[in-house]
XYZ file of C-alpha atoms in Angstrom:
309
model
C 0.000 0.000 0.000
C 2.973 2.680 1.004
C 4.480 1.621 -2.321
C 1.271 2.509 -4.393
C 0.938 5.562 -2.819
C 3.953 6.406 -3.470
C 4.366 5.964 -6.767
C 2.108 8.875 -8.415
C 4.653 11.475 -6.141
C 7.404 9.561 -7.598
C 6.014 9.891 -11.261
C 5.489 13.650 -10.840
C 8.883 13.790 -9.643
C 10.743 12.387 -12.625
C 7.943 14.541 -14.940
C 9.255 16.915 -12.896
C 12.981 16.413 -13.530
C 12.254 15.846 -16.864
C 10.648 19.285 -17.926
C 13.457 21.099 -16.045
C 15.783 19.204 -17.654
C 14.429 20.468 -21.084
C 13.665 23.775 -20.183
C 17.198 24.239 -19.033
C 18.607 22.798 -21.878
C 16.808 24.240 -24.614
C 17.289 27.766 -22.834
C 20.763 27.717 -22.914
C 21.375 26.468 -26.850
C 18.519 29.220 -28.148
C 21.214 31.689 -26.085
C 23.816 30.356 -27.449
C 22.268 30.736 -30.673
C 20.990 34.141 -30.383
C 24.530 35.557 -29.205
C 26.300 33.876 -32.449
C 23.461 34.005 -34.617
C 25.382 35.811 -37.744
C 28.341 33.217 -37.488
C 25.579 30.265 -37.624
C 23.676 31.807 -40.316
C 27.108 31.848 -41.989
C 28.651 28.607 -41.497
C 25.301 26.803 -42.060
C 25.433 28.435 -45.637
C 28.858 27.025 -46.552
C 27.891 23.464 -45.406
C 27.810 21.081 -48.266
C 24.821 19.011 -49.261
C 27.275 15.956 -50.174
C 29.008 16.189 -47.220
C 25.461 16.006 -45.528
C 24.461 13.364 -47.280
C 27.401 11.293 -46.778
C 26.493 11.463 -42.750
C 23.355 10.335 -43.481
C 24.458 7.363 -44.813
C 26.905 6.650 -42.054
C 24.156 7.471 -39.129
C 21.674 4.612 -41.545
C 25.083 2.397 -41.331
C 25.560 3.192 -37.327
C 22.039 1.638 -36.746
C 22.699 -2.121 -37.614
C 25.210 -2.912 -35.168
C 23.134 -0.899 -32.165
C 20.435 -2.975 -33.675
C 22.345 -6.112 -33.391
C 23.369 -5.658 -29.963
C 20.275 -5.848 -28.140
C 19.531 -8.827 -30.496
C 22.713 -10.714 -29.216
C 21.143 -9.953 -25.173
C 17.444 -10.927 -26.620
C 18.430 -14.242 -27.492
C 19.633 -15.004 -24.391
C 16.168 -14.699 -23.110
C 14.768 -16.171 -26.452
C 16.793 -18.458 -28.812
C 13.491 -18.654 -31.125
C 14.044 -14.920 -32.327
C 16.248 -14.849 -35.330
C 19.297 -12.169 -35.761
C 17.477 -10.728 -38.528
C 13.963 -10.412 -36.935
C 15.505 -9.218 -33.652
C 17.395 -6.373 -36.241
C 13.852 -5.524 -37.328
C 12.126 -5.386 -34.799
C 14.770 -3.164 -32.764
C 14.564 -0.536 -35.997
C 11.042 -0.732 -36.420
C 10.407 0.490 -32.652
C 13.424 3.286 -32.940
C 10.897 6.013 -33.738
C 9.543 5.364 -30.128
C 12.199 6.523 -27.954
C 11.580 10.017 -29.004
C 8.245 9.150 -26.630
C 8.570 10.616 -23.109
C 10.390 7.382 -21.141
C 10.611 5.509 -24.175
C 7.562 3.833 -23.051
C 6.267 3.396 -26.929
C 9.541 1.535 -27.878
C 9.041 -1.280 -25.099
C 5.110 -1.427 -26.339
C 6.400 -1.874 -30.269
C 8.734 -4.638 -29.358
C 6.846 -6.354 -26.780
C 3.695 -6.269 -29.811
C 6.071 -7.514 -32.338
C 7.536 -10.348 -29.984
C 4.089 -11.492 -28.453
C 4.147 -14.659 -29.791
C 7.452 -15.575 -28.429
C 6.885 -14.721 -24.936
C 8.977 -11.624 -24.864
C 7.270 -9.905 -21.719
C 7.690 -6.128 -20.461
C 10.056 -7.516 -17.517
C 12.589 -9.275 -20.204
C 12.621 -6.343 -22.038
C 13.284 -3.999 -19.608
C 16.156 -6.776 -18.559
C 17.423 -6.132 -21.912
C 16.953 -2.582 -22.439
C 19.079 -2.249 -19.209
C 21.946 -4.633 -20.240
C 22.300 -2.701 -23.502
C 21.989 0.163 -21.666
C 24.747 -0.182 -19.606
C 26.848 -1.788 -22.257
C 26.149 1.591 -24.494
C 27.670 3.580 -21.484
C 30.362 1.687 -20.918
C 31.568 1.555 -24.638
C 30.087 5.313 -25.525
C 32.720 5.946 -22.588
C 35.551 4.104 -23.929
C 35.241 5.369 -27.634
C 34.443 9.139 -25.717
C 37.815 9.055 -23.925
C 39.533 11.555 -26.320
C 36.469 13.746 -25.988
C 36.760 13.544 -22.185
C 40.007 14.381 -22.358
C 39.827 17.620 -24.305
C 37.240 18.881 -22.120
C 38.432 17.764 -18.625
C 42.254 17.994 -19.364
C 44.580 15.127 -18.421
C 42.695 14.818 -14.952
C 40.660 12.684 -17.197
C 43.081 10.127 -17.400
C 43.660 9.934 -13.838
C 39.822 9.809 -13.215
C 39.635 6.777 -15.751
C 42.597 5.167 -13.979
C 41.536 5.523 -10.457
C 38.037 4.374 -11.738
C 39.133 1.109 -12.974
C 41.273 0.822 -9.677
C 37.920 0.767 -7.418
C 36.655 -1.246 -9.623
C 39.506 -3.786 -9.627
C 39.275 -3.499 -5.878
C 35.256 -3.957 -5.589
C 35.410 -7.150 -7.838
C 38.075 -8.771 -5.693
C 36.337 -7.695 -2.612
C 33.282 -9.736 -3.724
C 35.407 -12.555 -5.012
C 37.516 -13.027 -1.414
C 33.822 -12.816 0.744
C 32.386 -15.330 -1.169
C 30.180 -12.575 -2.314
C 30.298 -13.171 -6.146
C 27.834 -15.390 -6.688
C 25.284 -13.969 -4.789
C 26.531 -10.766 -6.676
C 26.379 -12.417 -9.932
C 23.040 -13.037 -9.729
C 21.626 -9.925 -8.513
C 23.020 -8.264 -11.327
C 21.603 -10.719 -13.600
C 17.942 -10.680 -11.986
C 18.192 -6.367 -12.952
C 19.650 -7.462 -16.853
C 22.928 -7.348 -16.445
C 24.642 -10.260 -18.748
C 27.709 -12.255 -17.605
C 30.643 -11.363 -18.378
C 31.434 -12.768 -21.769
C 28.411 -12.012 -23.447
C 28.453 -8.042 -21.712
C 31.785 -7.603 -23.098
C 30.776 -8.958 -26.627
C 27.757 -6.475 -26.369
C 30.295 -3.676 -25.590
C 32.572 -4.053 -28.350
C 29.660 -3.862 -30.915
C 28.093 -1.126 -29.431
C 31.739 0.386 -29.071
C 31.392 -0.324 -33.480
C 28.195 1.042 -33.102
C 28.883 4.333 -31.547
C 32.164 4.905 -33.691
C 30.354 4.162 -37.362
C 27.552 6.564 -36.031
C 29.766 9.077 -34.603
C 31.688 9.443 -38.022
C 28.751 11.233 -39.868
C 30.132 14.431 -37.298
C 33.656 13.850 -38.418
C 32.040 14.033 -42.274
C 30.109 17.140 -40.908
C 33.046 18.714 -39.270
C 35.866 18.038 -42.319
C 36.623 21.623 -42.529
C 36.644 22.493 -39.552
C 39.949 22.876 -37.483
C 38.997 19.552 -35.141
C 40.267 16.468 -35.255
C 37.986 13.496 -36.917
C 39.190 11.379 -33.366
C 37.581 14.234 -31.543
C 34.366 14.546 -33.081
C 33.731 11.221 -33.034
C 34.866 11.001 -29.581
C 32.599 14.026 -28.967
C 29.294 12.408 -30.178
C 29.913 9.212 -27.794
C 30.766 11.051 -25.014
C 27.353 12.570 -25.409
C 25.558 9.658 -26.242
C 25.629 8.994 -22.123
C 23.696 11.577 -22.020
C 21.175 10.179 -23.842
C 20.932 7.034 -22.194
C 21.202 8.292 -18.424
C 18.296 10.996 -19.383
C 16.354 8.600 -20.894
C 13.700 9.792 -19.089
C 13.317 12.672 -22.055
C 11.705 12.190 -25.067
C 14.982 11.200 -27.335
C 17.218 13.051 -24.355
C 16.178 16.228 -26.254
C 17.962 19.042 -25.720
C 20.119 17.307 -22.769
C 22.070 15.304 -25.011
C 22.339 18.298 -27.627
C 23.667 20.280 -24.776
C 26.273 18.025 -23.335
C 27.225 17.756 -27.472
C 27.537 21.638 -27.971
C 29.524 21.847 -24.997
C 32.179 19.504 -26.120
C 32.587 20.718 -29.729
C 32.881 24.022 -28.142
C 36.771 23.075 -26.913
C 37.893 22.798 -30.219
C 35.216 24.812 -32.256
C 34.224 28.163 -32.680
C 30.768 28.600 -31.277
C 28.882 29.034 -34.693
C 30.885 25.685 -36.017
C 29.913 23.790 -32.712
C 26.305 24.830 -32.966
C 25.604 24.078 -36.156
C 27.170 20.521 -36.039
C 25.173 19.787 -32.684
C 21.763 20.790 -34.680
C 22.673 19.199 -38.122
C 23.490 15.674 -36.046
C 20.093 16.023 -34.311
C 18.598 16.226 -37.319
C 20.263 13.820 -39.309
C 19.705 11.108 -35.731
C 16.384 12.296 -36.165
C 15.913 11.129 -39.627
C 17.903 8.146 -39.606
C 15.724 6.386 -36.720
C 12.675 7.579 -39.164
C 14.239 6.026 -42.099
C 15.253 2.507 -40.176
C 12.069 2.681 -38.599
C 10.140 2.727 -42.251
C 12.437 0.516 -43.561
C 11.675 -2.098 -40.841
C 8.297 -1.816 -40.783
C 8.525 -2.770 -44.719
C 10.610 -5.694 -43.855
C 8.394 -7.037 -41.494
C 4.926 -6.169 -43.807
C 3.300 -3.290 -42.010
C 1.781 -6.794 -39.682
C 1.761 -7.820 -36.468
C 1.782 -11.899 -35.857
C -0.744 -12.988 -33.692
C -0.333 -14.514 -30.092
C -0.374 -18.203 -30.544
C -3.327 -20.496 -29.278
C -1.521 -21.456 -26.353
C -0.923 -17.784 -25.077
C -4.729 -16.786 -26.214
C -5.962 -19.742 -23.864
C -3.574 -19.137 -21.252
């Protein structure tokens, strides 16, 4: 009973969060973009529509391996799903993060995968152990970023990081702890070992194909393409912490603009930051059409079985 009642002050609370979050956000990039409005106007005219293309293509490329990452965790839960449905299904229900809490993406996948039993508690199991394998590579491949923006105390901050983490493993292992660990983790969707650091690596592919369409953006600018691809990672976290926001609007666009601002001039920054979001934007429209094709616009029924039980 205390836990129901609690739980509509706890909902306001994140809504809340949420629309001061975006407020805040969005505030401080229409500043930005009223105080350098003449160099935006400017630099956005000498962007070229090949070079805009050509990031289009590699945010459509960036979504297959994303795509195939939560696939890999899925069929943990559900052998039955192919690599090429799970792909599908993943695009098709893209569009719905942009929904606030993602809520529509969980409904579009758990409607697809009906039939094979995929509830809303294993996806949410899944969800998290991508999630947590995006920030973990989003962090490795947003080192460089980090660096640039925090200075060399970034280094020591990864260092020292791994060192507690060292230390909390092998606290666990010597109490006899790990197992009971182990399976705490696993119970909120957190994979073992091998298959987490699998997931990593392709979402560490995932997050550098993506994050080149902002070295393509940024070619004449005076960054590095290491940096700006860095740059878009490092934000990605963003993203995914704040997923609370409708596609981490304006969050994740701020935390961007911030970073490109260390080795950009503001106008240069901006215009990146907005011409990403839009280009994000379209790909997850795109793969989500493109999906929905694949699969026939239809929606397989629940089996007899699940009907009757």
């Amino acid at each position: 009973m205390i836990l129901r009642a609690a739980l509509p002050t706890a909902r306001g609370a994140v809504a809340a969060v949420r629309i001061a979050l975006t407020v805040a956000a969005t505030v401080w990039i229409v500043h930005f973009f009223l105080r350098h409005r003449q160099e935006l106007e400017q630099a956005a005219a000498e962007m070229d529509g090949a070079v805009v293309v050509l990031a289009m293509v590699c945010v459509l490329t960036g979504l297959v391996p994303g795509a195939w990452a939560w696939h890999r965790l899925l069929a943990r839960e559900v052998p039955t799903v192919s690599a090429s449905r799970g792909i599908l299904v993943y695009l098709r229900s893209g569009i719905g993060k942009y929904t606030p809490g993602g809520l529509l993406a969980f409904a579009i996948q758990h409607r697809l995968l009906e039939r094979e039993g995929a509830g809303p508690g294993l996806l949410l199991r899944v969800f998290i152990g991508t999630a947590l394998a995006a920030c973990l590579a989003a962090a490795l491949i947003g080192v460089p970023a980090a660096v640039g923006v925090v200075g060399e105390w970034a280094w020591w901050l990864i260092i020292h990081g791994c060192d507690v983490g060292a230390a909390a493993l092998g606290w666990a292992w010597q109490r006899g702890s790990w197992p009971l660990c182990a399976g705490l983790l696993a119970r909120i969707g957190v994979p073992a070992p091998g298959p987490f650091i699998a997931t990593t690596a392709i979402m560490a592919a995932a997050w550098a194909t993506t994050g080149t369409h902002l070295a393509v953006l940024g070619i004449a600018t005076d960054a590095s393409p290491l940096f700006l691809i860095s740059a878009y990672a490092f934000s990605a976290i963003a993203g995914i912490v704040f997923a609370v926001l409708p596609g981490a609007f304006g969050v994740r666009d701020g935390v961007l603009l911030y970073i490109l601002s260390v080795q950009l001039a503001p106008a240069e920054a901006l215009v990146l930051a907005l011409v990403s979001r839009a280009l994000i934007v379209a790909g997850d429209a795109i793969g989500t059409a493109a999906a929905a094709l694949a699969l026939g616009w239809t929606v397989p029924e629940p089996s007899i079985e699940r009907k009757v039980q």
